[in-house]
Every structure is written in C-alpha cells, then in structure tokens.
Short mmCIF file of C-alpha atoms in Angstrom, two decimals:
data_model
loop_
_atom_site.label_atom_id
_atom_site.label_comp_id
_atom_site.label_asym_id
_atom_site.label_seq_id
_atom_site.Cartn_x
_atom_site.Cartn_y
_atom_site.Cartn_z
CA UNK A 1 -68.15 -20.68 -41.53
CA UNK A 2 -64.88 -19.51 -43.40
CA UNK A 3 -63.68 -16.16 -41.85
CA UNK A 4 -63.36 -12.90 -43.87
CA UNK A 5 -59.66 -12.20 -44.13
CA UNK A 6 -58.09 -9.59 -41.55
CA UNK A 7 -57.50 -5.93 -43.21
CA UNK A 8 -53.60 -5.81 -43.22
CA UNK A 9 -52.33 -3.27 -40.40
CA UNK A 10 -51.92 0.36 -40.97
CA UNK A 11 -48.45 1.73 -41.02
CA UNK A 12 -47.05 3.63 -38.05
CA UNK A 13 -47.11 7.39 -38.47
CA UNK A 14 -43.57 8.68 -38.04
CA UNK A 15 -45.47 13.03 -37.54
CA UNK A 16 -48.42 14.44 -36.76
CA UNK A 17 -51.12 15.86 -38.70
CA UNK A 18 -48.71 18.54 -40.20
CA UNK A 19 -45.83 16.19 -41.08
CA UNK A 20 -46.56 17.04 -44.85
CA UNK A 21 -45.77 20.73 -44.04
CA UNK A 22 -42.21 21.68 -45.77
CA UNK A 23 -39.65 22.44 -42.87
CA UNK A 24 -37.93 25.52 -43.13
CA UNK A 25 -34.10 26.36 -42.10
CA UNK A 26 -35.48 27.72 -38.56
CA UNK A 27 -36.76 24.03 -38.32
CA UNK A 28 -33.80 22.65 -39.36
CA UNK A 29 -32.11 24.55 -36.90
CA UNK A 30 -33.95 23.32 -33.92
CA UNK A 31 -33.55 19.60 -34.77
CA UNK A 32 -29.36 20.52 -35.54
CA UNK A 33 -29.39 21.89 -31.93
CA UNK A 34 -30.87 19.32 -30.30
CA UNK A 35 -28.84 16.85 -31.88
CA UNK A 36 -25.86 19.18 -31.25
CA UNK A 37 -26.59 19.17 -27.31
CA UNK A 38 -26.90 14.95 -27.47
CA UNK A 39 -23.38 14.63 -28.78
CA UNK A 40 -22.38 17.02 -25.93
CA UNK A 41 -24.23 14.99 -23.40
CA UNK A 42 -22.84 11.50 -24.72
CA UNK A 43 -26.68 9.94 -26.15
CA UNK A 44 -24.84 10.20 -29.31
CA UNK A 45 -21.63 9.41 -30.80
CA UNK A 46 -19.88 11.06 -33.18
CA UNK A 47 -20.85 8.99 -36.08
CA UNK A 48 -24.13 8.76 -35.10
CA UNK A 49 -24.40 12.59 -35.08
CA UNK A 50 -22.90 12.98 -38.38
CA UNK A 51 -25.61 10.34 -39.85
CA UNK A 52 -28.94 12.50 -38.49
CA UNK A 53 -27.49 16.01 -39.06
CA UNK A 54 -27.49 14.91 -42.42
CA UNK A 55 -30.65 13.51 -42.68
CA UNK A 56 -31.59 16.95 -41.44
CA UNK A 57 -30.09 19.15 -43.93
CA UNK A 58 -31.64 16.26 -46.58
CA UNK A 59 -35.17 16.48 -45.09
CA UNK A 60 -37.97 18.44 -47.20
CA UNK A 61 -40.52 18.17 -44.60
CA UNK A 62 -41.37 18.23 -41.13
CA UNK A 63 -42.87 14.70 -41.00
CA UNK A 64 -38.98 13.62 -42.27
CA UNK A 65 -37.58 15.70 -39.22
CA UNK A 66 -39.09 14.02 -36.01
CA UNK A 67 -37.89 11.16 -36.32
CA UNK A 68 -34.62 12.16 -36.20
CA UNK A 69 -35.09 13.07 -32.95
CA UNK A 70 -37.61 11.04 -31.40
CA UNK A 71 -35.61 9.21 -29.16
CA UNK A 72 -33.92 12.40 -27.62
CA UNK A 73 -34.82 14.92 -25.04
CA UNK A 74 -35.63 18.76 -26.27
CA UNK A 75 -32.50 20.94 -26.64
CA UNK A 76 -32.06 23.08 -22.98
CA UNK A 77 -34.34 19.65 -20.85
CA UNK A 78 -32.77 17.82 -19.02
CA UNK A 79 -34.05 13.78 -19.29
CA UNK A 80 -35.37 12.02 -16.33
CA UNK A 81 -32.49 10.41 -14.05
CA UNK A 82 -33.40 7.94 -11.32
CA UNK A 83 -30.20 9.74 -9.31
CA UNK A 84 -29.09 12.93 -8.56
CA UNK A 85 -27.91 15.12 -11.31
CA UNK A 86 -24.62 16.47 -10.28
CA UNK A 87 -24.00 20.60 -10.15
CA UNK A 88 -24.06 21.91 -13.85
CA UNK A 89 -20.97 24.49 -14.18
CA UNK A 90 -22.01 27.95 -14.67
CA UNK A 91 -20.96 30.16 -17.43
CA UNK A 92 -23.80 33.31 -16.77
CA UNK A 93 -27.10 33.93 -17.91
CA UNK A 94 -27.19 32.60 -21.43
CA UNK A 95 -29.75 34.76 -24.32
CA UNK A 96 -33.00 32.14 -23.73
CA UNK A 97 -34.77 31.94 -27.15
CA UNK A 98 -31.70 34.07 -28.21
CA UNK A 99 -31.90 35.02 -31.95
CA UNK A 100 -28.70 33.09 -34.07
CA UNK A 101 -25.34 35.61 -35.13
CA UNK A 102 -25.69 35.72 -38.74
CA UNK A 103 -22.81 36.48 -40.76
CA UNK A 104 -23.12 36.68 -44.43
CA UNK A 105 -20.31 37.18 -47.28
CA UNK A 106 -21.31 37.80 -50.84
CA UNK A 107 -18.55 38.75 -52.86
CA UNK A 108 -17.08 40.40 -50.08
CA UNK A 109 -15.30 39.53 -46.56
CA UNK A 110 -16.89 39.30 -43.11
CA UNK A 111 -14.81 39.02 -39.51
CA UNK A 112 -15.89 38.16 -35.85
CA UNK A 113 -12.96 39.22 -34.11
CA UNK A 114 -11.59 39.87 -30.56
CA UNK A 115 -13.59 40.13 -27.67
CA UNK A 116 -16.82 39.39 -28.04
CA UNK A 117 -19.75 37.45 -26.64
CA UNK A 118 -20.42 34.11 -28.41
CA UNK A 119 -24.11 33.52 -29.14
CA UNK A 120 -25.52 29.81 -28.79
CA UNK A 121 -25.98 29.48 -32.58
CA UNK A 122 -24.16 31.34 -35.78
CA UNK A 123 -25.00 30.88 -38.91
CA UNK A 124 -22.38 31.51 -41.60
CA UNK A 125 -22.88 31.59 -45.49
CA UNK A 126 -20.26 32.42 -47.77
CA UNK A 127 -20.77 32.86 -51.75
CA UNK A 128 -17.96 34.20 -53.78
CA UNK A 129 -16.68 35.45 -50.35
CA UNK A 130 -14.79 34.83 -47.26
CA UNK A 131 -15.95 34.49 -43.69
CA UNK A 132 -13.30 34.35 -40.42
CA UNK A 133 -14.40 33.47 -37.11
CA UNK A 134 -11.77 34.09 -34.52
CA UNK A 135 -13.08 33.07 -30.97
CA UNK A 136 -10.22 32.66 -29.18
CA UNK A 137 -10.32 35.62 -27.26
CA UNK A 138 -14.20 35.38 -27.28
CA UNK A 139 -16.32 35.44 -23.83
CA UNK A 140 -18.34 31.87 -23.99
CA UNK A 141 -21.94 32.80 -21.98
CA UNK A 142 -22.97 29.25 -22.33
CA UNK A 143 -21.29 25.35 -22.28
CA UNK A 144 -22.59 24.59 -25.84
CA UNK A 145 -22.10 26.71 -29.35
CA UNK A 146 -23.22 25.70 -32.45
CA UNK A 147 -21.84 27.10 -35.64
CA UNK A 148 -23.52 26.41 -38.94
CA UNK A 149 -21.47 27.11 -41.52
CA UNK A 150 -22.28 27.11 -45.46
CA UNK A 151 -19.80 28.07 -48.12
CA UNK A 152 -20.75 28.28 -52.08
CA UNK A 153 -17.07 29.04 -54.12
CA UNK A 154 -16.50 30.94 -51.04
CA UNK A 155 -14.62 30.30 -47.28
CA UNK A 156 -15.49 29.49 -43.80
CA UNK A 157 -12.46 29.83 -41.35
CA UNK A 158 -12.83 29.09 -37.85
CA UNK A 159 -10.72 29.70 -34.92
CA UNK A 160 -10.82 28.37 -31.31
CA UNK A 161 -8.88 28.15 -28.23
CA UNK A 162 -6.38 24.80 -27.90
CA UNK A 163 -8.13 24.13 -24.11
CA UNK A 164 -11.79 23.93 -25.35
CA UNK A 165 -14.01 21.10 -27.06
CA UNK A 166 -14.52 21.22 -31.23
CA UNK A 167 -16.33 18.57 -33.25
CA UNK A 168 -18.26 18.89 -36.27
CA UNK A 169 -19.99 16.82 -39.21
CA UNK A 170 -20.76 17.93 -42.55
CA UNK A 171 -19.85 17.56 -46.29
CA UNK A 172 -17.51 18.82 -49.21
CA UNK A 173 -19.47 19.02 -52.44
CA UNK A 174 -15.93 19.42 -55.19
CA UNK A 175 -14.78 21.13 -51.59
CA UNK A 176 -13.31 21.00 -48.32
CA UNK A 177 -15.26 20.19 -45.41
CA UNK A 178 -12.49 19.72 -42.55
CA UNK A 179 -13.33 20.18 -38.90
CA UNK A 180 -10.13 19.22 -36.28
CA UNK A 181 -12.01 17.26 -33.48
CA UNK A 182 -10.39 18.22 -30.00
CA UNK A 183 -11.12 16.94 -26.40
CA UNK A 184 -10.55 20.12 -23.25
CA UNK A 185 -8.74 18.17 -20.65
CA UNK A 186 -11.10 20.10 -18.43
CA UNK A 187 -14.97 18.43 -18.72
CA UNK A 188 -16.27 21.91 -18.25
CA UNK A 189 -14.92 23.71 -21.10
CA UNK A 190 -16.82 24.98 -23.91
CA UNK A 191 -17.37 23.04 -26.79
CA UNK A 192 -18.16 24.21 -29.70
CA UNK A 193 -19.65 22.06 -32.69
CA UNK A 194 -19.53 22.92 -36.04
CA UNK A 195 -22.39 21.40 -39.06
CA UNK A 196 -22.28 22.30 -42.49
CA UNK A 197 -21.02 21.82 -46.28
CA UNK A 198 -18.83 23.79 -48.84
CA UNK A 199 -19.30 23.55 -52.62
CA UNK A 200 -16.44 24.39 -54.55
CA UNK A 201 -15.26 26.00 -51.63
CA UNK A 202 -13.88 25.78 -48.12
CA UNK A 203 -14.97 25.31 -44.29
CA UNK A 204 -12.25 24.72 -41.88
CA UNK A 205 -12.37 24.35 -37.82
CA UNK A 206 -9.44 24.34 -36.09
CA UNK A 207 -7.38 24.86 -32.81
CA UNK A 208 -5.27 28.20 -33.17
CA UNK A 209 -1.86 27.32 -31.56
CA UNK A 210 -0.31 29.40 -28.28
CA UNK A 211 -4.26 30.50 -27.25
CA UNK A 212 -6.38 29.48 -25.19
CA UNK A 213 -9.70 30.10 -22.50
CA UNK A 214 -8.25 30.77 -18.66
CA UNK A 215 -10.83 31.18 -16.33
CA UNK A 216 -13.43 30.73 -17.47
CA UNK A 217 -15.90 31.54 -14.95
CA UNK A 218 -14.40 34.40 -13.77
CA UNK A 219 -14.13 35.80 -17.14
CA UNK A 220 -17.83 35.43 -17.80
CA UNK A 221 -18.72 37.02 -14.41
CA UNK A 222 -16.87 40.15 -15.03
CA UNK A 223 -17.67 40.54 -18.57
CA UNK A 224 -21.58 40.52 -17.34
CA UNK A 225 -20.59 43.04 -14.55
CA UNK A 226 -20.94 40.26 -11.56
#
C-alpha cells in the first residue's frame, strides 16, 4: 500500500493572534526599554543592542516586535537565578508606570537645565529646532535612564556627568548620530543610554568636563525629603 505523502510542517508563529496589529511608538518604547535594561544588566552587548533597537524603530507591527525580545526578561523583572541575587543599590522610590519627559522643539529651542529630577524615559524630537539636555547637576531617582532622541534639520545636545555610565545606538540619515560611550569606575552609578537618529541634523551625547555625580545616595534621599 503506497503511503499518502506527509503535509509539509507549518511554520512557527513568531506573535500571537494580534501580531498583525501595527505597533505604535508607546510599543516601541516598551521593547527599547527592555532592551535598554539588558545592555545594563550584561544579556546584551553593545553591538547586539544596536542590531534589535533598530529592528525596533524598523518594525511596522507588533508580530515584528516580540521577537526581538523573546529571549529577555520584562523591563523592571528580575530573571530566575539559581543563587542569591546580591543587594541592588538604592537610588529612592522611582515613578512606577511613570509617564516619559517629553521635550519637543519646532522651530524653536527647548532646555532641561539644573536641578531637576530625571525621569526613567525622555523623549526628545527636534524639527527645525534645538533641544539641550544638561543633567549634570540632575537628581538620578533610578539606576537606568533612557533618552530617545529624534532630530529632523534640527539638534539634540546631551550633557552628563564624567563619573556616570553613557552608551547609545542609533543612526545619522545625511546627519550626525554621535553618542561618547563611558564606563563609571563605580558599578553603581547611573547610566544613562541614549537611542535614536538625526536627519540632516544633529544628536550628540557626551561627558561635560570638570562635573560630575557625588553622593549619590545621599543626594537622592534628601532631595525626596528622607
């Protein structure tokens, strides 16, 4: 008796259901942050990073985004360790579910200056304008900011402290994309990572020389009254 040939195996599903739904930025935001917090952790290295943010940024759907992170563990939970997890340094009660700093510039200038409190995320969009984020005498409330930065014939400038973390990936479109990586000598300083692109325009990260983050616990305590 000759045997019926075998139906050829379905392909694998990367999403559920409602992968054909089109992501939107909030979306893209969630995947960027929990990539962000696997660089910080070490599950991903810096190339590695730069390779999914941009498939994030490149993704039309929600199907396209889960893979991306598939192999990770949700931004803010922790993965399962078979030993002890040692004490996690604390900056002060962080804004859970926090809405993102927005800071837009349309033909126009916009400045984050001085003291202030640093949100988790910012996101900062520049068209025929110029955008300056100074945070090194900002109060850091949590271990990990993001900064998303966008700049269209316009300009993204940031500014941090010489003793705390910076890394970023992104992409100059007939622009400048330039992010100077730096290490804190001390494993519990901020770090602050920077995603993004400029088109005919300009986003630059760098250290500001002469200033930097002292104390940083203490600071955060008294700035939240403790």
């Amino acid at each position: 008796m000759v045997k019926a040939p075998a139906a050829p195996a379905a392909p694998v599903a990367y999403a559920d259901p409602q992968g054909g739904l089109r992501a939107s930025d909030a979306d893209r935001d969630r995947v960027a942050d929990i990539l962000a917090e696997a660089l910080a952790q070490g599950r991903l290295d810096v190339e590695e990073h730069a390779e999914r943010v941009e498939a994030v940024y490149r993704a039309k759907t929600v199907g396209e985004l889960e893979p991306v992170v598939r192999d990770l563990p949700e931004a803010g939970k922790a993965a399962p360790s078979p030993g002890a997890a040692p004490t996690a340094y604390t900056y002060g009660p962080e804004d859970a579910e926090g809405d993102a700093d927005q800071l837009l510039a349309v033909f126009s200038s916009t400045t984050r200056k001085g003291r202030w409190r640093v949100a988790s995320r910012t996101n900062a969009f520049a068209i025929f304008g110029n955008i300056e984020i100074d945070l090194t005498e900002a109060v850091f409330a949590q271990p990990l900011t993001t900064i998303n930065a966008t700049s269209i014939f316009g300009n993204v400038e940031i500014r941090v402290p010489e003793n705390i973390s910076l890394r970023g990936s992104g992409s100059g479109i007939f622009g400048n994309f330039e992010v100077k990586t730096l290490e804190g000598v001390d494993p519990q300083a901020p770090l602050v990572i920077v995603n993004g692109y400029s088109v005919f325009g300009n986003v630059e990260a760098r250290p500001k020389r002469g200033k930097w983050v002292a104390d940083l616990q203490n600071r955060v305590r008294k700035h939240l009254g403790h």
